[in-house]
Amino acid sequence: MPHGFVKYQINECKLNIKTAKFQAITINQFLDYLKFEYPNENIELIAMNAHHVTGFLKQQEDKGQQKSTIYRKQVTLKKFFSFIYKTRQLPVDILYDYNYFEGRSLQLDKKYQGSTIDYNYPMLLEAKQKVLEHPKMNQIARQLMVFYLHGVQLSDMFKLEIKDCTKEMDNVGNPYYAIFYTSKQGDEAAFKITAPEDIAVMDQSIEIAKERGTTFLISRKTNDKYEQSSPFLTRYYVQCINELIGFNLRSDDIRIVYVNYLYREEHKQIEEISRMLGRSEKNILKIVTQYVERLTRNDYNELTDVQLQLNL
């Protein structure tokens, strides 16, 4: 990638691969645009300016790309030129106060416009049972499924250590796991794992971690030593899960389903859900509203009170 930008984003900023790929594609598109639009000029980095960026984004908009996509590409290019400036490859940040949409309404959709979600939480619980009971299912896949259904973000799953999971007893002697960790958002998350089958998965993951001499519940072997694994390696396990249960799972979608289930079916308050998932109350409100917009089942489309709180 030109000038080390994407490598820096991945290694130093811990950007996920999907976003990094989008940024790499955007920058390559911009450079290709310059070559096509100015074939005789061979524009070097030092000669690039905001006018070139505006021409590129205008071209993308003319091709019919959504404003939200144009905005993401603008953000990418602003980060790119900021990096170029900070690494002293340019004497000035040419996009410091740049705004392609200045003077006109951006009008991005405030509601999340992803694909529809056609399953609910009871369906996910049935799917989890299939995964946990399958005799050939990998332990990591089982552990992922347990964490998925508790709303844990994928990147946070791989950071969880034995010290974050305490096995305790409730007032009547039933065991449960108390999970405490700092989420990717920087907030403290605290929730309980109470289902006997989930507790069995946690027991086994902790036992395996101890046998491997690592503190991480999900680990991989590198140079004869077990260490923290990576979210980038989950594709195989998720594929195994999807093939077994018959539909595709995405951690973001599952979290939306789970939050709505807690809010509407278990009547938990936004504040409590926020503490359980380690996310801000505003974020939880958004997730609830996003779920309403994306779910295909009409019986989940009655969250007017939440929408009013968000002024949507």
mmCIF file of C-alpha atoms in Angstrom:
data_model
loop_
_atom_site.group_PDB
_atom_site.id
_atom_site.type_symbol
_atom_site.label_atom_id
_atom_site.label_comp_id
_atom_site.label_asym_id
_atom_site.label_seq_id
_atom_site.Cartn_x
_atom_site.Cartn_y
_atom_site.Cartn_z
ATOM 1 C CA MET A 1 0.000 0.000 0.000
ATOM 2 C CA PRO A 2 1.379 3.467 -0.895
ATOM 3 C CA HIS A 3 3.403 5.197 1.790
ATOM 4 C CA GLY A 4 2.733 2.644 4.561
ATOM 5 C CA PHE A 5 -0.704 3.980 5.493
ATOM 6 C CA VAL A 6 -2.753 0.765 5.673
ATOM 7 C CA LYS A 7 0.077 -1.140 7.364
ATOM 8 C CA TYR A 8 0.122 1.611 9.991
ATOM 9 C CA GLN A 9 -3.662 1.448 10.399
ATOM 10 C CA ILE A 10 -3.577 -2.306 11.001
ATOM 11 C CA ASN A 11 -0.467 -2.576 13.164
ATOM 12 C CA GLU A 12 -0.618 0.637 15.162
ATOM 13 C CA CYS A 13 -4.308 1.627 15.146
ATOM 14 C CA LYS A 14 -5.523 -1.996 15.370
ATOM 15 C CA LEU A 15 -7.937 -1.454 12.495
ATOM 16 C CA ASN A 16 -9.913 -4.531 11.496
ATOM 17 C CA ILE A 17 -9.118 -6.124 8.137
ATOM 18 C CA LYS A 18 -12.491 -5.335 6.572
ATOM 19 C CA THR A 19 -12.138 -1.601 7.217
ATOM 20 C CA ALA A 20 -8.479 -1.641 6.204
ATOM 21 C CA LYS A 21 -9.425 -3.290 2.922
ATOM 22 C CA PHE A 22 -12.024 -0.572 2.281
ATOM 23 C CA GLN A 23 -9.402 2.102 2.965
ATOM 24 C CA ALA A 24 -6.872 0.429 0.659
ATOM 25 C CA ILE A 25 -9.441 0.194 -2.130
ATOM 26 C CA THR A 26 -10.445 3.847 -1.655
ATOM 27 C CA ILE A 27 -6.870 5.121 -1.870
ATOM 28 C CA ASN A 28 -6.127 2.978 -4.909
ATOM 29 C CA GLN A 29 -9.288 4.277 -6.558
ATOM 30 C CA PHE A 30 -8.166 7.829 -5.848
ATOM 31 C CA LEU A 31 -4.716 7.222 -7.335
ATOM 32 C CA ASP A 32 -6.247 5.501 -10.380
ATOM 33 C CA TYR A 33 -8.571 8.481 -10.807
ATOM 34 C CA LEU A 34 -5.582 10.836 -10.912
ATOM 35 C CA LYS A 35 -3.845 8.693 -13.541
ATOM 36 C CA PHE A 36 -6.968 8.581 -15.691
ATOM 37 C CA GLU A 37 -8.000 12.217 -15.248
ATOM 38 C CA TYR A 38 -4.505 13.644 -15.640
ATOM 39 C CA PRO A 39 -2.727 11.179 -17.968
ATOM 40 C CA ASN A 40 0.029 13.587 -18.973
ATOM 41 C CA GLU A 41 0.849 15.064 -15.582
ATOM 42 C CA ASN A 42 2.009 12.068 -13.479
ATOM 43 C CA ILE A 43 0.897 13.837 -10.299
ATOM 44 C CA GLU A 44 3.264 13.204 -7.408
ATOM 45 C CA LEU A 45 2.243 13.196 -3.762
ATOM 46 C CA ILE A 46 3.659 16.670 -3.207
ATOM 47 C CA ALA A 47 1.433 18.070 -5.968
ATOM 48 C CA MET A 48 -1.859 16.623 -4.701
ATOM 49 C CA ASN A 49 -4.446 19.012 -3.303
ATOM 50 C CA ALA A 50 -8.058 19.255 -2.149
ATOM 51 C CA HIS A 51 -9.192 19.977 -5.712
ATOM 52 C CA HIS A 52 -8.069 16.485 -6.740
ATOM 53 C CA VAL A 53 -9.972 14.920 -3.844
ATOM 54 C CA THR A 54 -13.130 16.848 -4.708
ATOM 55 C CA GLY A 55 -12.900 15.655 -8.325
ATOM 56 C CA PHE A 56 -12.538 12.055 -7.191
ATOM 57 C CA LEU A 57 -15.461 12.170 -4.740
ATOM 58 C CA LYS A 58 -17.607 13.927 -7.357
ATOM 59 C CA GLN A 59 -16.804 11.133 -9.795
ATOM 60 C CA GLN A 60 -17.820 8.534 -7.208
ATOM 61 C CA GLU A 61 -21.068 10.382 -6.509
ATOM 62 C CA ASP A 62 -21.826 10.653 -10.225
ATOM 63 C CA LYS A 63 -21.467 6.889 -10.460
ATOM 64 C CA GLY A 64 -24.396 6.597 -8.061
ATOM 65 C CA GLN A 65 -22.617 5.694 -4.852
ATOM 66 C CA GLN A 66 -24.549 6.463 -1.682
ATOM 67 C CA LYS A 67 -23.674 9.544 0.301
ATOM 68 C CA SER A 68 -22.749 7.372 3.272
ATOM 69 C CA THR A 69 -20.140 5.622 1.108
ATOM 70 C CA ILE A 70 -18.841 8.941 -0.229
ATOM 71 C CA TYR A 71 -18.548 10.159 3.359
ATOM 72 C CA ARG A 72 -16.555 7.063 4.374
ATOM 73 C CA LYS A 73 -14.213 7.616 1.434
ATOM 74 C CA GLN A 74 -13.756 11.242 2.440
ATOM 75 C CA VAL A 75 -12.892 10.125 5.984
ATOM 76 C CA THR A 76 -10.396 7.612 4.596
ATOM 77 C CA LEU A 77 -8.647 10.218 2.456
ATOM 78 C CA LYS A 78 -8.534 12.696 5.343
ATOM 79 C CA LYS A 79 -6.878 10.048 7.518
ATOM 80 C CA PHE A 80 -4.509 9.168 4.689
ATOM 81 C CA PHE A 81 -3.290 12.721 4.143
ATOM 82 C CA SER A 82 -3.105 13.302 7.895
ATOM 83 C CA PHE A 83 -0.813 10.267 8.110
ATOM 84 C CA ILE A 84 1.257 11.559 5.186
ATOM 85 C CA TYR A 85 1.669 14.896 6.967
ATOM 86 C CA LYS A 86 2.524 13.354 10.357
ATOM 87 C CA THR A 87 5.161 11.128 8.751
ATOM 88 C CA ARG A 88 6.714 14.224 7.125
ATOM 89 C CA GLN A 89 5.980 13.121 3.574
ATOM 90 C CA LEU A 90 4.086 16.377 3.032
ATOM 91 C CA PRO A 91 4.738 19.788 4.599
ATOM 92 C CA VAL A 92 1.038 20.395 5.264
ATOM 93 C CA ASP A 93 -2.150 18.401 5.869
ATOM 94 C CA ILE A 94 -4.040 19.351 2.704
ATOM 95 C CA LEU A 95 -7.379 17.991 3.996
ATOM 96 C CA TYR A 96 -7.201 19.306 7.570
ATOM 97 C CA ASP A 97 -10.488 21.252 7.384
ATOM 98 C CA TYR A 98 -11.791 19.712 4.155
ATOM 99 C CA ASN A 99 -15.479 18.866 3.788
ATOM 100 C CA TYR A 100 -16.785 17.643 0.455
ATOM 101 C CA PHE A 101 -20.372 18.195 1.601
ATOM 102 C CA GLU A 102 -19.837 21.746 2.846
ATOM 103 C CA GLY A 103 -22.732 24.028 1.949
ATOM 104 C CA ARG A 104 -25.215 21.245 1.305
ATOM 105 C CA SER A 105 -27.096 18.772 3.434
ATOM 106 C CA LEU A 106 -25.387 15.446 3.856
ATOM 107 C CA GLN A 107 -28.647 13.751 4.905
ATOM 108 C CA LEU A 108 -27.114 10.449 5.858
ATOM 109 C CA ASP A 109 -29.616 7.953 7.177
ATOM 110 C CA LYS A 110 -29.564 8.079 10.955
ATOM 111 C CA LYS A 111 -31.010 4.594 11.139
ATOM 112 C CA TYR A 112 -28.724 1.691 10.338
ATOM 113 C CA GLN A 113 -29.534 0.382 6.876
ATOM 114 C CA GLY A 114 -28.057 -3.111 6.943
ATOM 115 C CA SER A 115 -29.568 -6.324 5.667
ATOM 116 C CA THR A 116 -32.727 -7.603 7.325
ATOM 117 C CA ILE A 117 -32.484 -9.970 10.276
ATOM 118 C CA ASP A 118 -34.953 -12.816 10.026
ATOM 119 C CA TYR A 119 -34.274 -14.666 13.261
ATOM 120 C CA ASN A 120 -35.014 -13.941 16.928
ATOM 121 C CA TYR A 121 -33.325 -14.872 20.175
ATOM 122 C CA PRO A 122 -35.214 -18.151 20.825
ATOM 123 C CA MET A 123 -34.093 -19.287 17.363
ATOM 124 C CA LEU A 124 -30.511 -18.414 18.296
ATOM 125 C CA LEU A 125 -30.804 -20.421 21.512
ATOM 126 C CA GLU A 126 -31.925 -23.447 19.488
ATOM 127 C CA ALA A 127 -28.996 -22.921 17.118
ATOM 128 C CA LYS A 128 -26.613 -22.691 20.072
ATOM 129 C CA GLN A 129 -27.885 -26.012 21.398
ATOM 130 C CA LYS A 130 -27.114 -27.675 18.067
ATOM 131 C CA VAL A 131 -23.596 -26.285 18.110
ATOM 132 C CA LEU A 132 -22.875 -27.306 21.702
ATOM 133 C CA GLU A 133 -24.290 -30.807 21.286
ATOM 134 C CA HIS A 134 -22.580 -31.628 17.986
ATOM 135 C CA PRO A 135 -19.902 -34.247 18.786
ATOM 136 C CA LYS A 136 -17.405 -33.007 16.187
ATOM 137 C CA MET A 137 -17.744 -29.275 16.791
ATOM 138 C CA ASN A 138 -14.480 -27.554 17.733
ATOM 139 C CA GLN A 139 -14.235 -26.152 21.259
ATOM 140 C CA ILE A 140 -13.421 -22.675 19.940
ATOM 141 C CA ALA A 141 -16.638 -22.721 17.891
ATOM 142 C CA ARG A 142 -18.581 -23.693 21.012
ATOM 143 C CA GLN A 143 -16.968 -20.900 23.024
ATOM 144 C CA LEU A 144 -17.638 -18.361 20.273
ATOM 145 C CA MET A 145 -21.295 -19.375 20.209
ATOM 146 C CA VAL A 146 -21.646 -18.869 23.964
ATOM 147 C CA PHE A 147 -20.067 -15.427 23.799
ATOM 148 C CA TYR A 148 -22.031 -14.469 20.685
ATOM 149 C CA LEU A 149 -25.326 -15.097 22.478
ATOM 150 C CA HIS A 150 -24.241 -12.894 25.376
ATOM 151 C CA GLY A 151 -23.626 -9.933 23.076
ATOM 152 C CA VAL A 152 -19.832 -9.929 23.376
ATOM 153 C CA GLN A 153 -18.069 -8.147 20.538
ATOM 154 C CA LEU A 154 -15.824 -10.438 18.500
ATOM 155 C CA SER A 155 -12.618 -8.534 19.237
ATOM 156 C CA ASP A 156 -13.418 -8.649 22.976
ATOM 157 C CA MET A 157 -13.893 -12.436 22.920
ATOM 158 C CA PHE A 158 -10.260 -12.948 22.030
ATOM 159 C CA LYS A 159 -9.064 -10.683 24.834
ATOM 160 C CA LEU A 160 -10.876 -12.546 27.595
ATOM 161 C CA GLU A 161 -8.587 -14.254 30.088
ATOM 162 C CA ILE A 162 -9.138 -16.687 32.927
ATOM 163 C CA LYS A 163 -8.923 -13.816 35.433
ATOM 164 C CA ASP A 164 -11.949 -12.189 33.771
ATOM 165 C CA CYS A 165 -14.149 -15.227 34.503
ATOM 166 C CA THR A 166 -15.043 -16.102 38.087
ATOM 167 C CA LYS A 167 -17.127 -19.164 38.924
ATOM 168 C CA GLU A 168 -19.515 -18.500 41.789
ATOM 169 C CA MET A 169 -22.699 -19.864 43.391
ATOM 170 C CA ASP A 170 -26.049 -18.124 43.659
ATOM 171 C CA ASN A 171 -28.250 -18.116 46.768
ATOM 172 C CA VAL A 172 -29.626 -21.586 46.106
ATOM 173 C CA GLY A 173 -26.328 -23.190 45.209
ATOM 174 C CA ASN A 174 -26.488 -23.010 41.409
ATOM 175 C CA PRO A 175 -23.162 -22.268 39.728
ATOM 176 C CA TYR A 176 -22.629 -19.390 37.322
ATOM 177 C CA TYR A 177 -19.761 -17.462 35.773
ATOM 178 C CA ALA A 178 -19.358 -13.765 36.498
ATOM 179 C CA ILE A 179 -17.614 -12.122 33.554
ATOM 180 C CA PHE A 180 -15.846 -8.766 33.964
ATOM 181 C CA TYR A 181 -13.770 -7.023 31.304
ATOM 182 C CA THR A 182 -13.124 -3.686 29.620
ATOM 183 C CA SER A 183 -14.857 -3.591 26.250
ATOM 184 C CA LYS A 184 -13.412 -2.277 23.006
ATOM 185 C CA GLN A 185 -15.481 0.869 23.610
ATOM 186 C CA GLY A 186 -13.543 1.452 26.842
ATOM 187 C CA ASP A 187 -16.465 0.768 29.189
ATOM 188 C CA GLU A 188 -16.597 -1.895 31.895
ATOM 189 C CA ALA A 189 -18.723 -4.921 30.994
ATOM 190 C CA ALA A 190 -20.223 -7.240 33.618
ATOM 191 C CA PHE A 191 -22.609 -10.111 32.956
ATOM 192 C CA LYS A 192 -23.380 -13.635 34.134
ATOM 193 C CA ILE A 193 -23.327 -16.960 32.291
ATOM 194 C CA THR A 194 -25.928 -19.157 33.964
ATOM 195 C CA ALA A 195 -27.071 -21.855 31.507
ATOM 196 C CA PRO A 196 -25.608 -25.256 32.537
ATOM 197 C CA GLU A 197 -24.482 -26.030 28.978
ATOM 198 C CA ASP A 198 -22.735 -22.643 28.725
ATOM 199 C CA ILE A 199 -21.023 -23.190 32.073
ATOM 200 C CA ALA A 200 -19.752 -26.551 30.802
ATOM 201 C CA VAL A 201 -18.212 -24.799 27.787
ATOM 202 C CA MET A 202 -16.557 -22.228 30.038
ATOM 203 C CA ASP A 203 -15.204 -24.993 32.299
ATOM 204 C CA GLN A 204 -13.660 -26.780 29.353
ATOM 205 C CA SER A 205 -12.162 -23.610 27.823
ATOM 206 C CA ILE A 206 -10.524 -22.687 31.132
ATOM 207 C CA GLU A 207 -9.219 -26.222 31.594
ATOM 208 C CA ILE A 208 -7.739 -26.208 28.067
ATOM 209 C CA ALA A 209 -6.163 -22.788 28.664
ATOM 210 C CA LYS A 210 -4.484 -24.028 31.840
ATOM 211 C CA GLU A 211 -3.222 -27.170 30.105
ATOM 212 C CA ARG A 212 -1.764 -25.011 27.337
ATOM 213 C CA GLY A 213 -0.074 -22.685 29.790
ATOM 214 C CA THR A 214 -1.930 -19.603 28.590
ATOM 215 C CA THR A 215 -4.308 -17.175 30.271
ATOM 216 C CA PHE A 216 -6.513 -16.670 27.206
ATOM 217 C CA LEU A 217 -9.749 -18.617 26.761
ATOM 218 C CA ILE A 218 -9.276 -18.612 22.989
ATOM 219 C CA SER A 219 -5.676 -19.232 21.957
ATOM 220 C CA ARG A 220 -3.531 -20.416 19.076
ATOM 221 C CA LYS A 221 -0.194 -22.165 18.870
ATOM 222 C CA THR A 222 2.743 -20.122 17.565
ATOM 223 C CA ASN A 223 6.307 -21.425 17.677
ATOM 224 C CA ASP A 224 5.429 -24.213 20.125
ATOM 225 C CA LYS A 225 3.731 -21.755 22.460
ATOM 226 C CA TYR A 226 0.061 -20.933 22.948
ATOM 227 C CA GLU A 227 -0.814 -17.254 22.856
ATOM 228 C CA GLN A 228 -3.763 -14.939 22.301
ATOM 229 C CA SER A 229 -5.579 -15.799 19.092
ATOM 230 C CA SER A 230 -6.943 -13.301 16.565
ATOM 231 C CA PRO A 231 -10.489 -12.433 15.399
ATOM 232 C CA PHE A 232 -9.180 -12.755 11.839
ATOM 233 C CA LEU A 233 -8.974 -16.516 12.354
ATOM 234 C CA THR A 234 -12.662 -17.053 13.144
ATOM 235 C CA ARG A 235 -13.852 -17.547 9.566
ATOM 236 C CA TYR A 236 -13.374 -21.325 9.650
ATOM 237 C CA TYR A 237 -15.244 -21.752 12.947
ATOM 238 C CA VAL A 238 -18.092 -19.455 11.924
ATOM 239 C CA GLN A 239 -18.409 -21.350 8.658
ATOM 240 C CA CYS A 240 -18.717 -24.619 10.588
ATOM 241 C CA ILE A 241 -21.430 -23.066 12.760
ATOM 242 C CA ASN A 242 -23.341 -21.661 9.773
ATOM 243 C CA GLU A 243 -23.278 -24.972 7.919
ATOM 244 C CA LEU A 244 -24.659 -26.761 10.970
ATOM 245 C CA ILE A 245 -27.466 -24.369 11.889
ATOM 246 C CA GLY A 246 -28.498 -23.496 8.316
ATOM 247 C CA PHE A 247 -28.155 -19.707 8.355
ATOM 248 C CA ASN A 248 -25.403 -17.119 8.562
ATOM 249 C CA LEU A 249 -24.440 -15.458 11.822
ATOM 250 C CA ARG A 250 -22.864 -12.039 12.261
ATOM 251 C CA SER A 251 -21.818 -10.834 15.694
ATOM 252 C CA ASP A 252 -23.337 -7.373 15.138
ATOM 253 C CA ASP A 253 -26.689 -8.872 14.132
ATOM 254 C CA ILE A 254 -26.700 -11.236 17.098
ATOM 255 C CA ARG A 255 -25.968 -8.334 19.434
ATOM 256 C CA ILE A 256 -28.911 -6.385 18.001
ATOM 257 C CA VAL A 257 -31.204 -9.391 18.530
ATOM 258 C CA TYR A 258 -29.895 -9.972 22.041
ATOM 259 C CA VAL A 259 -30.257 -6.356 23.184
ATOM 260 C CA ASN A 260 -33.818 -6.197 21.921
ATOM 261 C CA TYR A 261 -34.620 -9.480 23.649
ATOM 262 C CA LEU A 262 -33.296 -8.149 26.959
ATOM 263 C CA TYR A 263 -35.182 -4.895 26.527
ATOM 264 C CA ARG A 264 -38.562 -6.179 25.354
ATOM 265 C CA GLU A 265 -38.807 -9.743 26.652
ATOM 266 C CA GLU A 266 -36.870 -9.588 29.914
ATOM 267 C CA HIS A 267 -37.826 -5.929 30.496
ATOM 268 C CA LYS A 268 -34.322 -4.889 31.454
ATOM 269 C CA GLN A 269 -33.531 -1.185 31.599
ATOM 270 C CA ILE A 270 -31.231 0.477 29.093
ATOM 271 C CA GLU A 271 -28.790 1.277 31.903
ATOM 272 C CA GLU A 272 -28.541 -2.376 32.936
ATOM 273 C CA ILE A 273 -28.018 -3.583 29.357
ATOM 274 C CA SER A 274 -25.360 -0.924 28.953
ATOM 275 C CA ARG A 275 -23.442 -2.308 31.930
ATOM 276 C CA MET A 276 -23.826 -5.895 30.733
ATOM 277 C CA LEU A 277 -22.351 -5.206 27.294
ATOM 278 C CA GLY A 278 -19.861 -2.505 28.215
ATOM 279 C CA ARG A 279 -21.451 0.028 25.883
ATOM 280 C CA SER A 280 -22.860 3.515 26.374
ATOM 281 C CA GLU A 281 -26.576 3.951 26.993
ATOM 282 C CA LYS A 282 -26.842 5.928 23.763
ATOM 283 C CA ASN A 283 -25.281 3.047 21.881
ATOM 284 C CA ILE A 284 -27.741 0.578 23.404
ATOM 285 C CA LEU A 285 -30.652 2.813 22.412
ATOM 286 C CA LYS A 286 -29.295 2.917 18.888
ATOM 287 C CA ILE A 287 -28.923 -0.850 18.755
ATOM 288 C CA VAL A 288 -32.545 -1.280 19.827
ATOM 289 C CA THR A 289 -33.707 1.093 17.114
ATOM 290 C CA GLN A 290 -31.489 -0.508 14.498
ATOM 291 C CA TYR A 291 -33.032 -3.841 15.314
ATOM 292 C CA VAL A 292 -36.517 -2.483 14.684
ATOM 293 C CA GLU A 293 -35.452 -1.139 11.309
ATOM 294 C CA ARG A 294 -33.784 -4.364 10.190
ATOM 295 C CA LEU A 295 -36.038 -7.069 11.592
ATOM 296 C CA THR A 296 -38.564 -8.618 9.223
ATOM 297 C CA ARG A 297 -40.986 -9.678 11.954
ATOM 298 C CA ASN A 298 -43.766 -7.169 12.592
ATOM 299 C CA ASP A 299 -44.152 -8.097 16.262
ATOM 300 C CA TYR A 300 -40.838 -6.368 16.990
ATOM 301 C CA ASN A 301 -41.724 -3.031 15.438
ATOM 302 C CA GLU A 302 -43.181 -1.226 18.439
ATOM 303 C CA LEU A 303 -40.301 0.749 19.956
ATOM 304 C CA THR A 304 -41.701 4.228 19.480
ATOM 305 C CA ASP A 305 -40.571 5.273 22.930
ATOM 306 C CA VAL A 306 -36.951 4.485 22.098
ATOM 307 C CA GLN A 307 -37.177 6.271 18.770
ATOM 308 C CA LEU A 308 -38.531 9.373 20.491
ATOM 309 C CA GLN A 309 -35.632 9.316 22.960
ATOM 310 C CA LEU A 310 -33.255 9.237 20.007
ATOM 311 C CA ASN A 311 -35.190 11.964 18.163
ATOM 312 C CA LEU A 312 -35.222 9.809 15.045
#
